[in-house]
PDB file of C-alpha atoms and ligand atoms in Angstrom:
ATOM      1  CA  MET X   1      62.941  14.134 -71.456  1.00 64.00           C
ATOM      2  CA  SER X   2      60.280  15.482 -69.110  1.00 72.00           C
ATOM      3  CA  ASP X   3      61.084  18.326 -66.772  1.00 90.00           C
ATOM      4  CA  THR X   4      59.778  16.308 -63.832  1.00 97.00           C
ATOM      5  CA  ILE X   5      61.921  14.733 -61.148  1.00 98.00           C
ATOM      6  CA  PHE X   6      61.636  11.367 -62.934  1.00 98.00           C
ATOM      7  CA  GLY X   7      62.708  12.873 -66.254  1.00 97.00           C
ATOM      8  CA  LYS X   8      65.772  14.222 -64.509  1.00 97.00           C
ATOM      9  CA  ILE X   9      66.458  10.867 -62.822  1.00 98.00           C
ATOM     10  CA  VAL X  10      66.115   9.046 -66.166  1.00 97.00           C
ATOM     11  CA  SER X  11      68.496  11.497 -67.873  1.00 96.00           C
ATOM     12  CA  GLY X  12      70.988  11.306 -65.023  1.00 96.00           C
ATOM     13  CA  GLU X  13      70.672  15.017 -64.216  1.00 96.00           C
ATOM     14  CA  ILE X  14      69.626  13.917 -60.725  1.00 97.00           C
ATOM     15  CA  PRO X  15      71.785  10.972 -59.602  1.00 96.00           C
ATOM     16  CA  SER X  16      69.797   7.979 -58.382  1.00 97.00           C
ATOM     17  CA  GLU X  17      70.509   4.315 -57.920  1.00 98.00           C
ATOM     18  CA  PHE X  18      68.826   2.245 -60.644  1.00 98.00           C
ATOM     19  CA  ILE X  19      67.932  -1.177 -59.270  1.00 98.00           C
ATOM     20  CA  TYR X  20      66.995  -2.179 -62.829  1.00 98.00           C
ATOM     21  CA  GLU X  21      67.577  -0.671 -66.249  1.00 98.00           C
ATOM     22  CA  ASP X  22      66.976  -1.737 -69.795  1.00 98.00           C
ATOM     23  CA  GLU X  23      66.580  -0.001 -73.109  1.00 98.00           C
ATOM     24  CA  HIS X  24      63.117   1.364 -72.328  1.00 98.00           C
ATOM     25  CA  CYS X  25      62.836   1.836 -68.557  1.00 98.00           C
ATOM     26  CA  ILE X  26      64.482   2.084 -65.197  1.00 98.00           C
ATOM     27  CA  ALA X  27      63.431   1.063 -61.689  1.00 98.00           C
ATOM     28  CA  ILE X  28      64.275   2.938 -58.502  1.00 98.00           C
ATOM     29  CA  ASN X  29      63.314   2.588 -54.841  1.00 98.00           C
ATOM     30  CA  ASP X  30      60.570   5.014 -53.802  1.00 98.00           C
ATOM     31  CA  VAL X  31      61.939   7.739 -51.545  1.00 98.00           C
ATOM     32  CA  ASN X  32      58.855   7.424 -49.273  1.00 98.00           C
ATOM     33  CA  PRO X  33      58.088   3.684 -49.244  1.00 98.00           C
ATOM     34  CA  GLN X  34      54.558   2.533 -48.343  1.00 96.00           C
ATOM     35  CA  ALA X  35      55.685  -1.055 -47.804  1.00 97.00           C
ATOM     36  CA  PRO X  36      58.955  -2.956 -47.247  1.00 97.00           C
ATOM     37  CA  VAL X  37      59.313  -3.134 -51.043  1.00 98.00           C
ATOM     38  CA  HIS X  38      58.203  -0.036 -52.928  1.00 98.00           C
ATOM     39  CA  VAL X  39      59.755   0.330 -56.330  1.00 98.00           C
ATOM     40  CA  LEU X  40      58.914   2.632 -59.228  1.00 98.00           C
ATOM     41  CA  VAL X  41      59.221   1.433 -62.830  1.00 99.00           C
ATOM     42  CA  ILE X  42      59.686   4.483 -65.026  1.00 98.00           C
ATOM     43  CA  PRO X  43      59.736   4.523 -68.828  1.00 98.00           C
ATOM     44  CA  LYS X  44      62.545   6.520 -70.384  1.00 98.00           C
ATOM     45  CA  ARG X  45      60.072   7.963 -72.821  1.00 97.00           C
ATOM     46  CA  ASP X  46      58.229  10.979 -71.477  1.00 96.00           C
ATOM     47  CA  ILE X  47      54.549  10.160 -71.141  1.00 98.00           C
ATOM     48  CA  PRO X  48      52.887  12.346 -68.493  1.00 98.00           C
ATOM     49  CA  ARG X  49      49.915  10.101 -67.587  1.00 98.00           C
ATOM     50  CA  LEU X  50      48.670   6.669 -68.616  1.00 98.00           C
ATOM     51  CA  VAL X  51      45.858   8.314 -70.575  1.00 98.00           C
ATOM     52  CA  ASP X  52      48.414  10.263 -72.572  1.00 98.00           C
ATOM     53  CA  ALA X  53      49.807   7.020 -74.013  1.00 98.00           C
ATOM     54  CA  GLU X  54      48.935   6.342 -77.636  1.00 98.00           C
ATOM     55  CA  MET X  55      48.651   3.287 -79.857  1.00 98.00           C
ATOM     56  CA  ASP X  56      52.333   3.653 -80.756  1.00 97.00           C
ATOM     57  CA  ASP X  57      53.120   3.196 -77.068  1.00 98.00           C
ATOM     58  CA  ARG X  58      51.474  -0.242 -76.798  1.00 98.00           C
ATOM     59  CA  ASP X  59      54.747  -2.153 -77.053  1.00 98.00           C
ATOM     60  CA  LEU X  60      56.259   0.104 -74.378  1.00 98.00           C
ATOM     61  CA  LEU X  61      53.240  -0.382 -72.060  1.00 98.00           C
ATOM     62  CA  GLY X  62      53.564  -4.135 -72.416  1.00 98.00           C
ATOM     63  CA  HIS X  63      57.270  -3.846 -71.859  1.00 98.00           C
ATOM     64  CA  LEU X  64      56.683  -1.967 -68.561  1.00 98.00           C
ATOM     65  CA  LEU X  65      54.468  -4.783 -67.280  1.00 98.00           C
ATOM     66  CA  LEU X  66      57.064  -7.407 -68.175  1.00 98.00           C
ATOM     67  CA  ALA X  67      59.807  -5.268 -66.614  1.00 98.00           C
ATOM     68  CA  ALA X  68      57.720  -4.931 -63.432  1.00 98.00           C
ATOM     69  CA  GLY X  69      57.482  -8.756 -63.291  1.00 98.00           C
ATOM     70  CA  ASN X  70      61.205  -9.069 -63.801  1.00 98.00           C
ATOM     71  CA  VAL X  71      61.929  -6.535 -61.063  1.00 98.00           C
ATOM     72  CA  ALA X  72      59.534  -8.348 -58.670  1.00 98.00           C
ATOM     73  CA  ARG X  73      61.363 -11.624 -59.457  1.00 98.00           C
ATOM     74  CA  GLN X  74      64.724  -9.915 -58.942  1.00 97.00           C
ATOM     75  CA  LEU X  75      63.569  -8.675 -55.522  1.00 97.00           C
ATOM     76  CA  GLY X  76      62.066 -12.062 -54.594  1.00 97.00           C
ATOM     77  CA  VAL X  77      58.515 -10.796 -54.278  1.00 98.00           C
ATOM     78  CA  ASP X  78      57.056 -12.282 -57.502  1.00 97.00           C
ATOM     79  CA  GLU X  79      54.602 -14.432 -55.520  1.00 96.00           C
ATOM     80  CA  ALA X  80      52.828 -11.391 -54.000  1.00 97.00           C
ATOM     81  CA  PHE X  81      52.972  -7.787 -55.123  1.00 97.00           C
ATOM     82  CA  ARG X  82      50.672  -4.992 -56.192  1.00 97.00           C
ATOM     83  CA  LEU X  83      51.142  -2.901 -59.271  1.00 98.00           C
ATOM     84  CA  ILE X  84      49.620   0.567 -59.152  1.00 98.00           C
ATOM     85  CA  ILE X  85      49.393   3.417 -61.635  1.00 98.00           C
ATOM     86  CA  ASN X  86      47.970   6.690 -60.362  1.00 98.00           C
ATOM     87  CA  ASN X  87      46.447   8.682 -63.223  1.00 98.00           C
ATOM     88  CA  GLY X  88      45.699  12.346 -62.421  1.00 98.00           C
ATOM     89  CA  SER X  89      46.102  14.370 -59.255  1.00 98.00           C
ATOM     90  CA  ASP X  90      42.708  13.379 -57.827  1.00 98.00           C
ATOM     91  CA  ALA X  91      43.890   9.782 -58.056  1.00 98.00           C
ATOM     92  CA  GLY X  92      47.071  10.647 -56.164  1.00 97.00           C
ATOM     93  CA  GLN X  93      49.468  11.242 -59.064  1.00 98.00           C
ATOM     94  CA  THR X  94      52.112  13.741 -57.956  1.00 98.00           C
ATOM     95  CA  VAL X  95      54.819  13.225 -60.585  1.00 98.00           C
ATOM     96  CA  PHE X  96      53.587  13.687 -64.153  1.00 98.00           C
ATOM     97  CA  HIS X  97      55.922  11.238 -65.849  1.00 98.00           C
ATOM     98  CA  LEU X  98      54.238   7.818 -66.094  1.00 98.00           C
ATOM     99  CA  HIS X  99      55.397   5.296 -63.505  1.00 98.00           C
ATOM    100  CA  LEU X 100      54.275   1.957 -62.053  1.00 98.00           C
ATOM    101  CA  HIS X 101      54.473   1.335 -58.324  1.00 98.00           C
ATOM    102  CA  ILE X 102      55.496  -2.189 -57.278  1.00 98.00           C
ATOM    103  CA  ILE X 103      54.420  -2.615 -53.668  1.00 98.00           C
ATOM    104  CA  ALA X 104      55.182  -5.762 -51.717  1.00 97.00           C
ATOM    105  CA  GLY X 105      56.475  -7.254 -48.517  1.00 92.00           C
ATOM    106  CA  ARG X 106      53.412  -6.839 -46.398  1.00 80.00           C
ATOM    107  CA  LYS X 107      49.983  -8.440 -46.309  1.00 83.00           C
ATOM    108  CA  PHE X 108      47.312  -6.445 -48.134  1.00 82.00           C
ATOM    109  CA  ALA X 109      43.649  -6.362 -47.128  1.00 79.00           C
ATOM    110  CA  GLU X 110      41.657  -8.892 -49.156  1.00 79.00           C
ATOM    111  CA  GLY X 111      38.983  -7.557 -51.398  1.00 68.00           C
ATOM    112  CA  HIS X 112      40.126  -3.959 -51.229  1.00 62.00           C
ATOM    113  CA  MET X 113      41.867  -1.937 -53.865  1.00 62.00           C
ATOM    114  CA  ALA X 114      43.884  -0.048 -51.267  1.00 59.00           C
ATOM    115  CA  GLY X 115      45.354  -0.711 -47.865  1.00 56.00           C
TER     116      GLY X 115
HETATM  117  P1  5GP W 201      52.588   9.225 -57.659  1.00 50.30           P
HETATM  118  O1  5GP W 201      51.974   9.800 -56.430  1.00 50.30           O
HETATM  119  O2  5GP W 201      52.856  10.280 -58.702  1.00 50.30           O
HETATM  120  O3  5GP W 201      51.901   8.036 -58.211  1.00 50.30           O
HETATM  121  O4  5GP W 201      53.982   8.657 -57.197  1.00 50.30           O
HETATM  122  C1  5GP W 201      55.137   9.429 -57.059  1.00 50.30           C
HETATM  123  C2  5GP W 201      56.043   8.681 -56.149  1.00 50.30           C
HETATM  124  O5  5GP W 201      57.349   9.178 -56.325  1.00 50.30           O
HETATM  125  C3  5GP W 201      55.718   8.834 -54.656  1.00 50.30           C
HETATM  126  O6  5GP W 201      55.498   7.559 -54.087  1.00 50.30           O
HETATM  127  C4  5GP W 201      56.954   9.529 -54.066  1.00 50.30           C
HETATM  128  O7  5GP W 201      57.291   9.037 -52.804  1.00 50.30           O
HETATM  129  C5  5GP W 201      58.008   9.192 -55.101  1.00 50.30           C
HETATM  130  N1  5GP W 201      59.037  10.175 -55.290  1.00 50.30           N
HETATM  131  C6  5GP W 201      58.880  11.519 -55.392  1.00 50.30           C
HETATM  132  N2  5GP W 201      60.060  12.141 -55.578  1.00 50.30           N
HETATM  133  C7  5GP W 201      60.998  11.167 -55.597  1.00 50.30           C
HETATM  134  C8  5GP W 201      62.418  11.173 -55.764  1.00 50.30           C
HETATM  135  O8  5GP W 201      63.062  12.216 -55.929  1.00 50.30           O
HETATM  136  N3  5GP W 201      63.031   9.970 -55.732  1.00 50.30           N
HETATM  137  C9  5GP W 201      62.369   8.844 -55.559  1.00 50.30           C
HETATM  138  N4  5GP W 201      63.102   7.671 -55.541  1.00 50.30           N
HETATM  139  N5  5GP W 201      61.029   8.738 -55.398  1.00 50.30           N
HETATM  140  C10 5GP W 201      60.359   9.918 -55.435  1.00 50.30           C
END
């Protein structure tokens, strides 16, 4: 497991409330939420960045998207949410264990990628 904070959360070394868990991933509330709903979907497998994923990870990557949809449904935000992956520090990635941000619960600017 990765030595990052998310690796330690996945392994249980750092206790955290999982709002969702299955064989391949967990979901937790972001500690610094950018919207009323801000959840992180984190694979149990240690992949630092999206670009580090390989062909063998394709089922896992699909699984993460399906899990994100399930978590959004579980939280009642499946009609409107954003899914974000930051890849690399210049793109805002701060934890180098792949994760998907589910952000919802507020209106987003139309036609913009951020905001
Ligand atoms: P990144 O910037 O790497 O895409 O996203 C990392 C996210 O992890 C940030 O939104 C940050 O608030 C969140 N985060 C960092 N440390 C912790 C933590 O210990 N617990 C939780 N739940 N979220 C964290």
